[in-house]
Amino acid sequence: MIIATWNINSIRARIDTAVAWVKEANPDVVCLQEIKCETASFPAAAFEDLGYNVCVHGQKSYNGVAILSKAKPEDIRCGLPGDDRESPARYIEALIPGCSGMVRVASIYLPNGNPAGTEKYTYKLEWMERLTSHARELMALEEPLVLAGDYNVIPTLLDAKHPENWTRDALFLPETRARFRIMLNLGLTDAVRALMPEKDVYTFWDYQAGAWQRNNGLRIDHLLLSPQGADRLETARIDSHVRGWDKPSDHVPVIIGMAD
């Protein structure tokens, strides 16, 4: 089973790019973030024509997450436990049938949290606590689990080209990284780092200051696996070439392969 995550940064603005990549990569499951449209406005037909079932948790102009799956998803849940009707659309999960059983997949768009020291950062930390609590409950199910998405977390010094430039940023503050480690310590595996421990492994390049051209990147998009999921992990890659396409997102797809 090939599972991908991608912060598309407006699905309607980049529908041609998204469709072109899906045709090229042919993943079984795609987790999208920052779709920036209401559920009813999501261009589902473009992906249904490619053989995907589409699950969307959207909102007008901001945030929004989706799961595309070749197999028909089950047990679809929109919103992180603790969200109310006014909460931003940042979480969706579903059970995806595979050849050897179900895989539970979530698409996550964790709050940015900037500027640090404001209510936005407090909200980020609270959201991370709720995500960790929910992950703990999902782990107790002892099933293959993939928590995929834009975490807005730079986990280590290795995950930024110039970490010294991010010391006061909400993505890299010690408390942010500590909360991320707490989540990993539930027994989750960072799929990319498990198979790609080298330097210069990035998933995001800012639009400003020639970041892409200078490879001034960050790794902030992650796929975290339960032990049952990690046992099936075979491959991981980052389709960084997509960042060089016309009208790209500032993020690129991250893809893992899991044995059936």
CSV table of C-alpha atoms in Angstrom, one decimal:
chain,number,residue,atom,x,y,z
A,1,MET,CA,0.0,0.0,0.0
A,2,ILE,CA,1.4,3.3,-1.1
A,3,ILE,CA,0.4,6.2,1.2
A,4,ALA,CA,1.3,9.9,0.6
A,5,THR,CA,0.9,13.1,2.4
A,6,TRP,CA,0.9,16.6,0.8
A,7,ASN,CA,0.1,20.1,2.0
A,8,ILE,CA,-1.3,21.3,-1.3
A,9,ASN,CA,-1.7,24.9,-0.3
A,10,SER,CA,-5.1,25.4,-2.0
A,11,ILE,CA,-6.5,22.5,-4.0
A,12,ARG,CA,-8.5,24.6,-6.4
A,13,ALA,CA,-5.5,26.8,-7.2
A,14,ARG,CA,-3.3,23.8,-7.8
A,15,ILE,CA,-5.7,21.2,-9.1
A,16,ASP,CA,-3.7,20.6,-12.3
A,17,THR,CA,-0.5,20.1,-10.3
A,18,ALA,CA,-2.3,17.7,-7.9
A,19,VAL,CA,-3.8,15.7,-10.7
A,20,ALA,CA,-0.5,15.5,-12.6
A,21,TRP,CA,1.3,14.2,-9.6
A,22,VAL,CA,-1.4,11.7,-8.7
A,23,LYS,CA,-1.2,10.3,-12.2
A,24,GLU,CA,2.6,10.1,-12.0
A,25,ALA,CA,2.9,8.6,-8.5
A,26,ASN,CA,-0.3,6.5,-8.5
A,27,PRO,CA,-0.6,6.2,-4.7
A,28,ASP,CA,-3.2,4.1,-3.1
A,29,VAL,CA,-3.9,6.8,-0.4
A,30,VAL,CA,-3.3,10.5,-0.5
A,31,CYS,CA,-3.6,12.7,2.6
A,32,LEU,CA,-4.0,16.3,1.7
A,33,GLN,CA,-3.8,19.4,3.9
A,34,GLU,CA,-4.5,23.1,3.6
A,35,ILE,CA,-7.0,22.5,0.9
A,36,LYS,CA,-8.5,25.9,1.6
A,37,CYS,CA,-12.1,25.2,0.5
A,38,GLU,CA,-15.4,24.1,1.9
A,39,THR,CA,-16.2,20.4,1.7
A,40,ALA,CA,-18.8,21.0,-1.1
A,41,SER,CA,-16.3,23.0,-3.1
A,42,PHE,CA,-13.6,20.4,-3.2
A,43,PRO,CA,-13.0,19.3,-6.8
A,44,ALA,CA,-13.7,15.7,-6.0
A,45,ALA,CA,-14.6,14.7,-9.6
A,46,ALA,CA,-11.1,15.3,-10.8
A,47,PHE,CA,-9.9,12.5,-8.5
A,48,GLU,CA,-12.9,10.3,-8.8
A,49,ASP,CA,-12.2,10.2,-12.5
A,50,LEU,CA,-8.8,8.7,-11.5
A,51,GLY,CA,-10.4,6.0,-9.4
A,52,TYR,CA,-10.3,7.5,-6.0
A,53,ASN,CA,-12.9,7.8,-3.2
A,54,VAL,CA,-12.8,11.3,-1.7
A,55,CYS,CA,-13.3,12.2,2.0
A,56,VAL,CA,-13.1,15.9,2.8
A,57,HIS,CA,-13.3,18.0,6.0
A,58,GLY,CA,-13.1,21.5,4.7
A,59,GLN,CA,-13.8,25.1,5.6
A,60,LYS,CA,-14.0,28.3,3.6
A,61,SER,CA,-10.6,29.9,2.5
A,62,TYR,CA,-8.5,28.3,5.2
A,63,ASN,CA,-7.2,25.0,6.6
A,64,GLY,CA,-9.0,21.9,5.4
A,65,VAL,CA,-7.9,18.3,5.1
A,66,ALA,CA,-8.9,15.4,2.8
A,67,ILE,CA,-8.2,11.7,2.2
A,68,LEU,CA,-8.2,10.2,-1.3
A,69,SER,CA,-8.3,6.4,-1.4
A,70,LYS,CA,-8.6,3.8,-4.2
A,71,ALA,CA,-10.3,1.4,-1.8
A,72,LYS,CA,-13.6,2.6,-0.2
A,73,PRO,CA,-12.8,4.1,3.2
A,74,GLU,CA,-14.7,3.1,6.3
A,75,ASP,CA,-15.2,4.6,9.8
A,76,ILE,CA,-14.6,8.2,8.5
A,77,ARG,CA,-14.1,10.7,11.3
A,78,CYS,CA,-13.9,14.4,10.9
A,79,GLY,CA,-12.3,16.5,13.6
A,80,LEU,CA,-10.0,15.8,16.4
A,81,PRO,CA,-11.7,14.7,19.7
A,82,GLY,CA,-12.4,17.9,21.6
A,83,ASP,CA,-13.1,20.0,18.5
A,84,ASP,CA,-16.4,21.8,18.4
A,85,ARG,CA,-18.4,23.0,15.4
A,86,GLU,CA,-16.4,26.2,15.2
A,87,SER,CA,-13.0,24.6,15.3
A,88,PRO,CA,-10.8,24.8,12.2
A,89,ALA,CA,-10.9,21.8,9.9
A,90,ARG,CA,-7.5,20.2,10.7
A,91,TYR,CA,-8.1,16.5,11.1
A,92,ILE,CA,-9.8,13.6,9.3
A,93,GLU,CA,-9.2,9.8,9.6
A,94,ALA,CA,-10.5,6.7,8.0
A,95,LEU,CA,-10.0,2.9,7.8
A,96,ILE,CA,-8.6,1.9,4.5
A,97,PRO,CA,-9.1,-1.7,3.3
A,98,GLY,CA,-5.9,-3.5,2.2
A,99,CYS,CA,-5.0,-6.9,0.9
A,100,SER,CA,-4.2,-8.1,4.4
A,101,GLY,CA,-6.6,-6.1,6.5
A,102,MET,CA,-7.4,-2.5,7.4
A,103,VAL,CA,-5.0,0.4,7.8
A,104,ARG,CA,-6.2,3.4,9.8
A,105,VAL,CA,-5.0,6.7,8.1
A,106,ALA,CA,-5.3,10.2,9.4
A,107,SER,CA,-4.6,13.5,7.5
A,108,ILE,CA,-3.4,16.1,9.9
A,109,TYR,CA,-2.8,19.9,9.6
A,110,LEU,CA,-1.3,20.9,12.9
A,111,PRO,CA,-1.5,24.6,13.8
A,112,ASN,CA,1.5,26.8,12.9
A,113,GLY,CA,1.6,28.6,16.2
A,114,ASN,CA,3.3,31.8,15.2
A,115,PRO,CA,3.9,34.3,16.6
A,116,ALA,CA,5.3,32.5,19.6
A,117,GLY,CA,4.2,33.8,22.9
A,118,THR,CA,0.7,34.5,21.7
A,119,GLU,CA,-2.7,32.7,21.9
A,120,LYS,CA,-1.8,31.0,18.6
A,121,TYR,CA,1.2,29.2,20.2
A,122,THR,CA,-0.9,28.2,23.2
A,123,TYR,CA,-3.5,26.8,20.8
A,124,LYS,CA,-0.8,24.9,19.0
A,125,LEU,CA,0.4,23.2,22.2
A,126,GLU,CA,-3.1,22.4,23.3
A,127,TRP,CA,-3.8,20.9,19.9
A,128,MET,CA,-0.7,18.8,20.1
A,129,GLU,CA,-1.8,17.5,23.5
A,130,ARG,CA,-5.2,16.5,22.1
A,131,LEU,CA,-3.5,14.8,19.2
A,132,THR,CA,-1.2,12.9,21.5
A,133,SER,CA,-4.2,11.8,23.6
A,134,HIS,CA,-6.1,10.6,20.6
A,135,ALA,CA,-3.0,8.8,19.2
A,136,ARG,CA,-2.7,7.0,22.5
A,137,GLU,CA,-6.3,5.8,22.1
A,138,LEU,CA,-5.7,4.7,18.5
A,139,MET,CA,-2.5,2.9,19.5
A,140,ALA,CA,-4.5,0.8,22.0
A,141,LEU,CA,-6.4,-0.7,19.0
A,142,GLU,CA,-3.2,-2.4,18.0
A,143,GLU,CA,-3.8,-2.0,14.3
A,144,PRO,CA,-1.7,-0.5,11.5
A,145,LEU,CA,-1.9,3.2,11.9
A,146,VAL,CA,-0.5,6.1,9.8
A,147,LEU,CA,-0.7,9.6,11.2
A,148,ALA,CA,0.2,11.7,8.2
A,149,GLY,CA,0.4,15.4,7.5
A,150,ASP,CA,1.8,18.8,7.9
A,151,TYR,CA,2.9,18.8,11.6
A,152,ASN,CA,4.5,22.3,11.5
A,153,VAL,CA,7.2,20.8,13.6
A,154,ILE,CA,11.0,20.8,12.9
A,155,PRO,CA,11.9,17.8,15.1
A,156,THR,CA,15.7,18.1,15.2
A,157,LEU,CA,18.6,20.2,14.0
A,158,LEU,CA,19.0,17.9,11.1
A,159,ASP,CA,15.5,18.9,9.8
A,160,ALA,CA,16.4,22.5,8.8
A,161,LYS,CA,19.1,23.7,6.4
A,162,HIS,CA,19.8,26.6,8.8
A,163,PRO,CA,18.4,25.7,12.2
A,164,GLU,CA,19.9,28.8,13.7
A,165,ASN,CA,17.4,30.8,11.8
A,166,TRP,CA,14.5,29.1,13.5
A,167,THR,CA,15.3,29.2,17.2
A,168,ARG,CA,12.5,31.7,18.0
A,169,ASP,CA,10.0,30.2,15.7
A,170,ALA,CA,7.0,28.2,16.9
A,171,LEU,CA,8.0,25.3,14.6
A,172,PHE,CA,11.3,24.8,16.4
A,173,LEU,CA,10.9,26.0,20.0
A,174,PRO,CA,12.0,23.5,22.6
A,175,GLU,CA,8.5,23.0,23.9
A,176,THR,CA,7.2,22.3,20.4
A,177,ARG,CA,9.9,19.7,19.9
A,178,ALA,CA,9.3,18.2,23.3
A,179,ARG,CA,5.6,17.7,22.6
A,180,PHE,CA,6.5,16.0,19.4
A,181,ARG,CA,8.9,13.6,21.2
A,182,ILE,CA,6.2,12.8,23.7
A,183,MET,CA,4.0,11.8,20.9
A,184,LEU,CA,6.8,9.7,19.3
A,185,ASN,CA,7.4,8.1,22.7
A,186,LEU,CA,4.0,6.5,22.6
A,187,GLY,CA,5.7,4.0,20.3
A,188,LEU,CA,5.3,5.8,17.0
A,189,THR,CA,7.9,5.6,14.2
A,190,ASP,CA,8.9,8.5,12.1
A,191,ALA,CA,8.8,6.7,8.8
A,192,VAL,CA,11.0,9.0,6.8
A,193,ARG,CA,13.8,9.2,9.4
A,194,ALA,CA,13.6,5.4,9.8
A,195,LEU,CA,14.6,4.9,6.2
A,196,MET,CA,16.2,8.3,5.3
A,197,PRO,CA,18.6,9.3,8.1
A,198,GLU,CA,20.8,11.5,5.9
A,199,LYS,CA,21.1,15.3,5.8
A,200,ASP,CA,19.2,17.6,3.4
A,201,VAL,CA,16.0,15.7,3.6
A,202,TYR,CA,13.3,18.4,3.4
A,203,THR,CA,9.6,18.6,2.6
A,204,PHE,CA,9.1,22.4,2.5
A,205,TRP,CA,10.8,25.3,0.8
A,206,ASP,CA,9.5,28.9,1.4
A,207,TYR,CA,8.4,31.0,-1.6
A,208,GLN,CA,10.7,33.8,-0.4
A,209,ALA,CA,14.4,34.5,-0.7
A,210,GLY,CA,15.1,31.8,-3.3
A,211,ALA,CA,14.7,29.0,-0.7
A,212,TRP,CA,14.0,26.4,-3.3
A,213,GLN,CA,16.9,27.4,-5.5
A,214,ARG,CA,19.3,27.3,-2.5
A,215,ASN,CA,17.8,24.2,-1.0
A,216,ASN,CA,17.0,26.1,2.2
A,217,GLY,CA,14.4,23.6,3.3
A,218,LEU,CA,12.6,22.2,6.3
A,219,ARG,CA,11.3,18.8,7.1
A,220,ILE,CA,7.9,19.5,8.7
A,221,ASP,CA,5.6,16.9,6.9
A,222,HIS,CA,5.7,13.6,8.7
A,223,LEU,CA,4.2,10.1,8.6
A,224,LEU,CA,4.1,8.5,12.1
A,225,LEU,CA,3.4,4.8,12.3
A,226,SER,CA,2.2,2.5,15.0
A,227,PRO,CA,4.3,-0.6,15.7
A,228,GLN,CA,1.9,-2.6,13.5
A,229,GLY,CA,2.4,-0.1,10.7
A,230,ALA,CA,6.2,0.2,11.2
A,231,ASP,CA,6.5,-3.6,10.9
A,232,ARG,CA,5.1,-3.2,7.3
A,233,LEU,CA,7.2,-0.2,6.3
A,234,GLU,CA,9.3,-0.9,3.2
A,235,THR,CA,10.0,2.3,1.4
A,236,ALA,CA,10.0,6.1,1.9
A,237,ARG,CA,10.7,8.9,-0.5
A,238,ILE,CA,10.1,12.7,-1.0
A,239,ASP,CA,9.0,13.8,-4.4
A,240,SER,CA,11.0,17.1,-4.2
A,241,HIS,CA,10.9,17.6,-8.0
A,242,VAL,CA,7.3,18.7,-7.7
A,243,ARG,CA,8.5,21.9,-6.0
A,244,GLY,CA,10.0,22.9,-9.3
A,245,TRP,CA,6.8,22.5,-11.3
A,246,ASP,CA,4.7,25.5,-12.4
A,247,LYS,CA,2.6,27.1,-9.6
A,248,PRO,CA,3.9,24.7,-6.9
A,249,SER,CA,2.9,24.3,-3.3
A,250,ASP,CA,5.6,25.3,-0.9
A,251,HIS,CA,5.4,21.7,0.4
A,252,VAL,CA,6.0,18.5,-1.6
A,253,PRO,CA,4.5,15.0,-1.4
A,254,VAL,CA,6.0,12.5,1.0
A,255,ILE,CA,5.4,8.9,0.2
A,256,ILE,CA,5.8,5.6,2.0
A,257,GLY,CA,5.3,2.0,0.9
A,258,MET,CA,3.8,-0.6,3.2
A,259,ALA,CA,3.8,-4.4,2.6
A,260,ASP,CA,0.4,-6.0,2.2
